[in-house]
């Protein structure tokens, strides 16, 4: 793999909106050794969520991203499909107690874990997803199985195989297809249980404040009706001073759903043949309503993968993270994939994050739009066109962008000895939900010699 760009100094880019700050980060990386004879090539980019990653836990986030990259590369080197490689990466991310996916996910209002996950194959364009799934340790494995089963064709009596299942139905289908059930007690970790208890206390306090305020307003209104004063000027009842200040506002006790805990996980992969795949997995918002399904399960919102075709000069793969409702209403994964078909990938992604996400008319009433994406695009090219015997080369551009305070990523090629990890952060003074950070790089994957 030859790295051409990576990560270093910061440059502030002009924005069409005065409220948006875009950050561009580019650096040169040393060239790596050439592809070994007979060794398969491929590339993986993973994320451990767009949110806030504290310095105290930075090591853990980077470590799990590194392990996820290694798992995916092991699959690619063994000749596995891109979808199997991206699934392997996500299983590693889901198994970490530090991410909000699989084991250790956020608990809903009833203290239960319900997970969302999806996967897309760029070659077949098939899609598999589960929503509000409980009792399965790795939701992405069910999504991948749905994708695989769907590729086999129609069921008995000409029935169409499902690509998206939710709740109890998803659980039953998984068990029927050999995916083992997991006791609920194992899914919750001490971290997720502690967060649930803190959030429940905050919710109870907030509801008490709201109830007390409503009762206070009723008493004031009742008192006002019983003591109307006639205006000396017009002879009509005057408006009594109810003691309010233009409408009392409640300062709610903030739950842990700000930019600090939107750590959905995801990965994008390209294999030796240029096939791409993408996947995403999430435990959803803390104290969400039972049955709530976020972007991680929804088509075009959580992930997207599409090989080159008649109308797509580049193969693209996208995985998103952030506030599910914001990502659903903007169909961000699909929007990013479409934008990446233009010549300048960096500029295309920046404009998409600015105009189709932060500046989206569908989110016009939101104070802050929180989310992040990892993207990969690839195309075939010749390493040295002047030579008569050309080596087929896969040009891979990879980027990540976020409006949250930070985003943790990792990336690796099949020729790398180890994965590289990075926590991208907004610059000082930038406002989360109103600013965009964008970073990334380019590499060439040379096909192995026969």
Coordinates of C-alpha atoms in Angstrom, one line a residue:
X1 CA 0.0 0.0 0.0
X2 CA 1.3 3.5 -0.9
X3 CA -0.1 6.2 1.4
X4 CA -0.3 9.6 -0.2
X5 CA -2.2 11.6 2.4
X6 CA -3.0 11.2 6.1
X7 CA -3.3 13.5 9.1
X8 CA -1.5 16.7 10.4
X9 CA -2.0 20.5 10.3
X10 CA -5.4 22.2 10.4
X11 CA -6.7 24.6 7.8
X12 CA -10.0 26.5 8.2
X13 CA -12.1 26.4 5.0
X14 CA -14.6 29.1 4.0
X15 CA -18.2 28.1 4.5
X16 CA -21.5 29.1 2.8
X17 CA -23.0 29.5 6.3
X18 CA -21.4 31.8 8.9
X19 CA -22.4 29.3 11.5
X20 CA -20.3 26.5 10.0
X21 CA -16.6 25.9 10.5
X22 CA -15.0 23.3 8.3
X23 CA -11.6 21.8 9.2
X24 CA -9.3 20.2 6.6
X25 CA -6.5 18.1 7.8
X26 CA -3.9 16.7 5.4
X27 CA -0.4 15.1 5.9
X28 CA 2.1 12.9 4.1
X29 CA 2.7 9.3 5.3
X30 CA 5.8 7.2 4.6
X31 CA 5.5 4.7 1.8
X32 CA 5.1 1.1 3.0
X33 CA 6.8 -1.9 1.5
X34 CA 5.5 -3.3 -1.7
X35 CA 2.9 -6.0 -1.9
X36 CA 4.2 -9.5 -1.1
X37 CA 3.9 -12.2 -3.7
X38 CA 0.5 -13.9 -3.6
X39 CA -0.8 -11.7 -0.7
X40 CA -4.3 -10.4 -1.1
X41 CA -5.0 -6.7 -0.9
X42 CA -7.9 -4.8 0.7
X43 CA -8.6 -1.8 2.9
X44 CA -10.8 -1.2 6.0
X45 CA -11.9 2.0 7.7
X46 CA -13.8 1.8 11.1
X47 CA -15.3 4.2 13.6
X48 CA -16.2 4.0 17.2
X49 CA -18.8 6.7 17.0
X50 CA -19.2 10.5 16.5
X51 CA -19.7 12.1 19.9
X52 CA -17.2 13.0 22.6
X53 CA -14.2 10.8 23.4
X54 CA -12.5 11.7 26.7
X55 CA -8.8 11.6 26.9
X56 CA -9.1 9.2 29.8
X57 CA -10.8 6.6 27.5
X58 CA -8.9 7.5 24.3
X59 CA -6.6 4.5 24.7
X60 CA -9.6 2.0 24.9
X61 CA -11.4 3.6 21.9
X62 CA -8.3 3.4 19.8
X63 CA -7.5 -0.1 20.9
X64 CA -10.9 -1.5 19.9
X65 CA -10.7 0.3 16.5
X66 CA -7.3 -1.3 16.0
X67 CA -8.6 -4.8 16.8
X68 CA -11.6 -4.2 14.5
X69 CA -9.3 -3.3 11.6
X70 CA -7.2 -6.4 12.2
X71 CA -10.2 -8.7 12.2
X72 CA -11.4 -7.3 8.9
X73 CA -8.0 -7.6 7.3
X74 CA -7.6 -11.2 8.5
X75 CA -10.9 -12.0 6.7
X76 CA -9.8 -10.2 3.5
X77 CA -6.4 -11.9 3.5
X78 CA -8.2 -15.3 3.8
X79 CA -10.2 -14.5 0.7
X80 CA -13.5 -13.7 2.4
X81 CA -16.2 -11.5 1.0
X82 CA -16.2 -7.8 1.8
X83 CA -19.4 -8.3 3.7
X84 CA -17.8 -10.9 5.9
X85 CA -14.9 -8.7 6.5
X86 CA -17.0 -5.7 7.5
X87 CA -19.1 -8.0 9.8
X88 CA -16.0 -9.2 11.5
X89 CA -14.9 -5.6 12.2
X90 CA -18.3 -4.8 13.7
X91 CA -18.5 -7.8 15.9
X92 CA -15.3 -6.7 17.5
X93 CA -16.7 -3.2 18.0
X94 CA -20.0 -4.6 19.4
X95 CA -18.1 -6.7 21.9
X96 CA -16.4 -3.7 23.5
X97 CA -18.0 -2.4 26.7
X98 CA -16.9 1.2 25.7
X99 CA -19.1 1.4 22.6
X100 CA -22.9 1.8 22.3
X101 CA -23.5 -1.3 20.2
X102 CA -24.1 -4.9 21.1
X103 CA -22.8 -5.6 24.6
X104 CA -22.9 -2.6 26.8
X105 CA -25.5 -0.7 24.8
X106 CA -27.7 2.1 26.2
X107 CA -30.7 0.9 28.1
X108 CA -34.2 2.0 27.2
X109 CA -36.9 3.4 29.5
X110 CA -37.7 -0.1 30.8
X111 CA -34.1 -0.9 31.5
X112 CA -33.8 -3.2 28.4
X113 CA -31.3 -3.3 25.6
X114 CA -32.7 -3.0 22.0
X115 CA -30.2 -2.8 19.2
X116 CA -30.2 -1.7 15.6
X117 CA -27.8 -2.9 12.8
X118 CA -27.6 -3.0 9.1
X119 CA -25.2 -4.1 6.3
X120 CA -25.0 -3.4 2.6
X121 CA -23.2 -5.3 -0.2
X122 CA -21.9 -3.0 -3.0
X123 CA -21.7 -5.8 -5.5
X124 CA -25.2 -7.2 -5.3
X125 CA -26.7 -4.1 -3.7
X126 CA -28.5 -6.3 -1.2
X127 CA -29.2 -5.0 2.3
X128 CA -29.9 -6.6 5.6
X129 CA -31.1 -5.0 8.8
X130 CA -32.5 -5.5 12.3
X131 CA -34.2 -3.0 14.6
X132 CA -35.1 -3.0 18.3
X133 CA -33.5 -6.4 18.6
X134 CA -33.0 -7.9 22.1
X135 CA -31.3 -11.1 23.2
X136 CA -28.7 -11.4 20.5
X137 CA -25.0 -10.6 21.4
X138 CA -24.0 -9.4 17.9
X139 CA -26.9 -7.7 16.0
X140 CA -24.8 -7.2 12.9
X141 CA -24.4 -11.0 12.5
X142 CA -28.2 -11.2 12.1
X143 CA -28.2 -8.4 9.6
X144 CA -25.5 -10.1 7.6
X145 CA -27.4 -13.4 7.7
X146 CA -30.5 -11.7 6.4
X147 CA -28.4 -10.3 3.6
X148 CA -27.0 -13.7 2.7
X149 CA -30.4 -15.5 2.9
X150 CA -31.9 -12.8 0.7
X151 CA -29.3 -13.5 -2.0
X152 CA -30.5 -17.1 -2.3
X153 CA -33.8 -16.1 -3.9
X154 CA -37.4 -16.6 -3.1
X155 CA -38.7 -18.8 -0.3
X156 CA -41.2 -21.6 -0.6
X157 CA -44.5 -20.8 -2.3
X158 CA -42.7 -17.8 -4.0
X159 CA -42.5 -15.7 -0.8
X160 CA -40.1 -12.8 -0.8
X161 CA -37.3 -13.2 1.8
X162 CA -37.2 -10.4 4.4
X163 CA -34.3 -7.9 4.4
X164 CA -35.4 -6.0 7.6
X165 CA -36.8 -7.5 10.8
X166 CA -37.6 -5.9 14.1
X167 CA -38.2 -6.9 17.7
X168 CA -39.4 -10.4 18.7
X169 CA -39.7 -11.4 15.0
X170 CA -36.1 -10.6 14.4
X171 CA -35.0 -12.5 17.5
X172 CA -37.1 -15.6 16.5
X173 CA -35.7 -15.5 13.0
X174 CA -32.1 -15.3 14.3
X175 CA -32.5 -18.3 16.6
X176 CA -34.2 -20.3 13.9
X177 CA -31.2 -19.6 11.7
X178 CA -28.7 -20.9 14.2
X179 CA -27.6 -17.6 15.8
X180 CA -27.4 -18.3 19.6
X181 CA -29.5 -16.3 22.0
X182 CA -27.8 -14.2 24.7
X183 CA -29.1 -13.8 28.3
X184 CA -30.1 -10.2 28.9
X185 CA -27.9 -10.0 32.0
X186 CA -24.8 -10.5 29.9
X187 CA -25.6 -7.7 27.5
X188 CA -25.7 -5.0 30.1
X189 CA -22.3 -3.9 31.6
X190 CA -21.5 -2.1 34.8
X191 CA -20.9 1.0 32.6
X192 CA -24.3 0.9 30.9
X193 CA -26.2 0.0 34.1
X194 CA -24.5 2.9 36.0
X195 CA -25.5 5.3 33.1
X196 CA -29.1 4.0 33.2
X197 CA -29.4 4.7 36.9
X198 CA -28.0 8.2 36.5
X199 CA -30.3 8.9 33.6
X200 CA -33.4 7.6 35.5
X201 CA -32.7 9.9 38.4
X202 CA -32.3 12.9 36.0
X203 CA -35.5 12.0 34.3
X204 CA -37.4 11.7 37.5
X205 CA -36.2 15.0 38.8
X206 CA -37.0 16.7 35.4
X207 CA -40.5 15.3 35.5
X208 CA -41.1 16.4 39.1
X209 CA -40.0 20.0 38.2
X210 CA -42.3 19.9 35.2
X211 CA -45.3 18.7 37.2
X212 CA -44.7 21.3 40.0
X213 CA -44.5 24.1 37.4
X214 CA -47.8 23.0 35.8
X215 CA -49.6 22.9 39.1
X216 CA -48.1 26.3 40.0
X217 CA -49.5 27.8 36.8
X218 CA -52.9 26.4 37.4
X219 CA -53.0 27.9 40.9
X220 CA -52.0 31.3 39.5
X221 CA -54.7 31.1 36.8
X222 CA -57.3 30.2 39.4
X223 CA -56.2 33.0 41.6
X224 CA -56.3 35.4 38.7
X225 CA -59.9 34.5 37.8
X226 CA -61.0 35.1 41.4
X227 CA -59.4 38.6 41.7
X228 CA -60.0 40.4 38.5
X229 CA -59.4 44.2 38.6
X230 CA -61.4 46.6 36.4
X231 CA -59.3 49.0 34.3
X232 CA -60.0 52.6 35.2
X233 CA -59.5 53.8 31.6
X234 CA -61.7 51.4 29.5
X235 CA -63.8 49.7 32.2
X236 CA -62.6 46.2 31.1
X237 CA -60.9 43.5 33.3
X238 CA -57.2 44.1 33.4
X239 CA -54.6 41.3 33.1
X240 CA -53.3 40.5 36.5
X241 CA -49.6 40.0 37.0
X242 CA -49.2 36.3 37.5
X243 CA -45.6 36.5 38.5
X244 CA -44.4 34.7 35.5
X245 CA -41.5 35.9 33.3
X246 CA -42.9 35.7 29.8
X247 CA -43.5 31.9 30.1
X248 CA -41.5 29.9 32.6
X249 CA -39.0 27.6 31.0
X250 CA -37.8 24.4 32.5
X251 CA -34.2 23.7 32.5
X252 CA -34.3 19.9 32.0
X253 CA -31.8 17.7 33.6
X254 CA -29.8 16.7 30.6
X255 CA -29.6 13.0 29.8
X256 CA -26.5 11.4 28.5
X257 CA -27.6 11.7 24.9
X258 CA -25.6 14.8 24.1
X259 CA -22.6 14.7 21.8
X260 CA -20.9 12.7 24.4
X261 CA -22.7 9.3 23.9
X262 CA -23.6 9.0 20.3
X263 CA -21.1 6.2 19.8
X264 CA -22.7 4.1 17.2
X265 CA -20.1 1.9 15.5
X266 CA -19.5 1.2 11.8
X267 CA -17.0 0.1 9.1
X268 CA -16.4 0.3 5.4
X269 CA -14.3 -2.2 3.4
X270 CA -13.0 -2.7 -0.1
X271 CA -11.6 -6.0 -1.2
X272 CA -9.0 -7.1 -3.8
X273 CA -11.6 -7.2 -6.6
X274 CA -12.8 -3.7 -5.8
X275 CA -16.1 -4.8 -4.1
X276 CA -17.2 -2.6 -1.3
X277 CA -19.3 -3.2 1.8
X278 CA -20.6 -1.1 4.7
X279 CA -22.2 -1.8 8.0
X280 CA -23.4 0.0 11.2
X281 CA -24.6 -1.0 14.6
X282 CA -26.1 0.9 17.5
X283 CA -27.7 0.6 20.9
X284 CA -29.7 3.8 20.3
X285 CA -30.4 6.7 22.6
X286 CA -30.3 6.4 26.3
X287 CA -33.8 6.0 27.8
X288 CA -35.4 5.7 24.4
X289 CA -38.9 4.5 24.1
X290 CA -39.2 0.7 23.8
X291 CA -39.5 -0.2 20.1
X292 CA -37.7 3.0 18.9
X293 CA -35.6 2.3 15.7
X294 CA -32.8 4.6 14.7
X295 CA -30.8 5.2 11.6
X296 CA -28.5 2.2 12.1
X297 CA -31.3 -0.1 10.8
X298 CA -32.8 2.1 8.1
X299 CA -32.0 1.8 4.4
X300 CA -29.9 4.7 3.1
X301 CA -29.5 6.3 6.6
X302 CA -27.1 4.1 8.5
X303 CA -24.9 2.7 5.8
X304 CA -24.6 2.5 2.0
X305 CA -22.4 0.5 -0.4
X306 CA -22.4 0.5 -4.2
X307 CA -19.9 -0.8 -6.7
X308 CA -19.0 1.0 -9.9
X309 CA -21.6 0.8 -12.6
X310 CA -23.0 2.5 -15.7
X311 CA -23.9 5.7 -13.7
X312 CA -21.4 5.3 -10.9
X313 CA -17.7 5.8 -11.9
X314 CA -16.6 5.2 -8.3
X315 CA -17.3 2.4 -5.8
X316 CA -18.5 4.0 -2.6
X317 CA -19.1 2.8 1.0
X318 CA -20.5 4.9 3.8
X319 CA -21.3 4.4 7.5
X320 CA -22.9 7.0 9.8
X321 CA -23.1 7.8 13.5
X322 CA -24.8 10.4 15.6
X323 CA -28.4 11.4 16.5
X324 CA -30.5 8.8 14.7
X325 CA -33.4 11.1 14.1
X326 CA -31.2 13.7 12.4
X327 CA -29.6 11.0 10.2
X328 CA -32.9 9.4 9.3
X329 CA -34.5 12.7 8.2
X330 CA -31.6 13.6 5.9
X331 CA -30.9 10.0 4.6
X332 CA -27.2 11.0 5.1
X333 CA -25.5 7.7 4.0
X334 CA -27.2 7.7 0.6
X335 CA -26.6 11.5 0.2
X336 CA -22.9 11.1 0.8
X337 CA -22.6 8.2 -1.6
X338 CA -24.2 10.1 -4.4
X339 CA -22.0 13.2 -3.7
X340 CA -18.8 11.1 -3.9
X341 CA -19.4 10.4 -7.6
X342 CA -18.0 13.9 -8.4
X343 CA -14.3 14.4 -9.0
X344 CA -13.2 16.1 -5.7
X345 CA -14.3 13.7 -2.9
X346 CA -13.2 16.0 -0.1
X347 CA -15.1 19.0 -1.4
X348 CA -18.1 16.8 -2.2
X349 CA -18.3 15.4 1.4
X350 CA -17.8 18.9 2.9
X351 CA -20.6 20.4 0.9
X352 CA -22.9 17.4 1.7
X353 CA -22.3 17.8 5.5
X354 CA -22.9 21.6 5.2
X355 CA -25.9 21.7 2.9
X356 CA -27.6 18.3 3.2
X357 CA -27.0 17.8 7.0
X358 CA -26.3 21.0 9.1
X359 CA -28.1 23.2 6.6
X360 CA -30.8 20.7 5.7
X361 CA -34.4 22.2 5.5
X362 CA -35.6 19.0 7.1
X363 CA -33.7 19.9 10.3
X364 CA -34.3 23.7 10.2
X365 CA -35.8 23.7 13.7
X366 CA -32.9 21.9 15.4
X367 CA -30.5 23.9 17.5
X368 CA -27.6 21.6 16.8
X369 CA -27.3 18.8 14.2
X370 CA -25.1 16.0 15.5
X371 CA -23.6 13.3 13.3
X372 CA -20.6 11.9 11.6
X373 CA -19.7 9.7 8.6
X374 CA -16.8 7.6 7.4
X375 CA -16.6 7.2 3.6
X376 CA -14.5 5.2 1.2
X377 CA -14.4 5.4 -2.6
X378 CA -12.3 3.4 -5.0
X379 CA -11.6 3.0 -8.7
X380 CA -9.2 1.0 -10.8
X381 CA -6.2 2.7 -12.3
X382 CA -2.7 2.0 -13.6
X383 CA 0.2 2.5 -11.3
X384 CA 2.6 3.4 -14.1
X385 CA 0.8 4.0 -17.4
X386 CA 4.1 4.5 -19.3
X387 CA 5.1 0.9 -18.8
X388 CA 4.0 -1.7 -21.3
X389 CA 3.2 -4.3 -18.6
X390 CA 0.8 -2.3 -16.3
X391 CA 0.1 -3.4 -12.7
X392 CA -3.6 -3.2 -11.9
X393 CA -3.9 -0.8 -9.0
X394 CA -6.9 0.1 -6.8
X395 CA -7.0 3.8 -5.8
X396 CA -8.7 4.2 -2.5
X397 CA -9.8 7.6 -1.0
X398 CA -11.0 7.5 2.6
X399 CA -12.5 10.3 4.7
X400 CA -14.3 10.9 7.9
X401 CA -16.3 14.0 8.9
X402 CA -18.3 14.9 12.0
X403 CA -20.3 17.8 13.5
X404 CA -19.9 16.3 17.1
X405 CA -17.0 17.2 19.4
X406 CA -15.0 14.2 18.3
X407 CA -14.9 11.0 16.3
X408 CA -12.7 8.0 16.7
X409 CA -11.5 6.1 13.6
X410 CA -9.1 3.4 12.6
X411 CA -7.8 2.2 9.2
X412 CA -5.6 -0.5 7.8
X413 CA -4.7 -2.1 4.5
X414 CA -3.9 -5.8 4.0
X415 CA -0.2 -4.8 3.5
X416 CA 0.1 -2.9 6.8
X417 CA 1.7 -4.5 9.8
X418 CA -0.8 -2.7 12.1
X419 CA -3.8 -0.4 12.0
X420 CA -3.6 3.4 12.4
X421 CA -6.0 5.1 14.8
X422 CA -7.0 8.7 15.3
X423 CA -9.4 10.7 17.4
X424 CA -10.6 13.6 15.3
X425 CA -11.7 16.7 17.2
X426 CA -13.3 20.0 16.4
X427 CA -10.9 22.9 16.8
X428 CA -11.1 25.2 19.9
X429 CA -14.0 27.6 19.6
X430 CA -16.0 25.5 17.1
X431 CA -19.5 24.7 18.2
X432 CA -20.7 21.1 18.1
X433 CA -23.8 20.8 15.9
X434 CA -22.9 23.9 13.9
X435 CA -19.3 23.0 12.8
X436 CA -17.8 20.4 10.5
X437 CA -14.5 18.6 10.8
X438 CA -13.2 16.6 7.8
X439 CA -10.1 14.6 7.4
X440 CA -8.7 11.6 5.5
X441 CA -6.3 10.2 3.0
X442 CA -5.5 8.4 -0.2
X443 CA -3.8 5.1 -0.8
X444 CA -3.0 2.8 -3.7
X445 CA -3.4 -0.9 -3.4
X446 CA -1.2 -2.8 -5.9
X447 CA -2.5 -6.3 -6.9
X448 CA -0.1 -9.1 -5.7
X449 CA 2.2 -10.7 -8.1
X450 CA 1.2 -14.1 -9.3

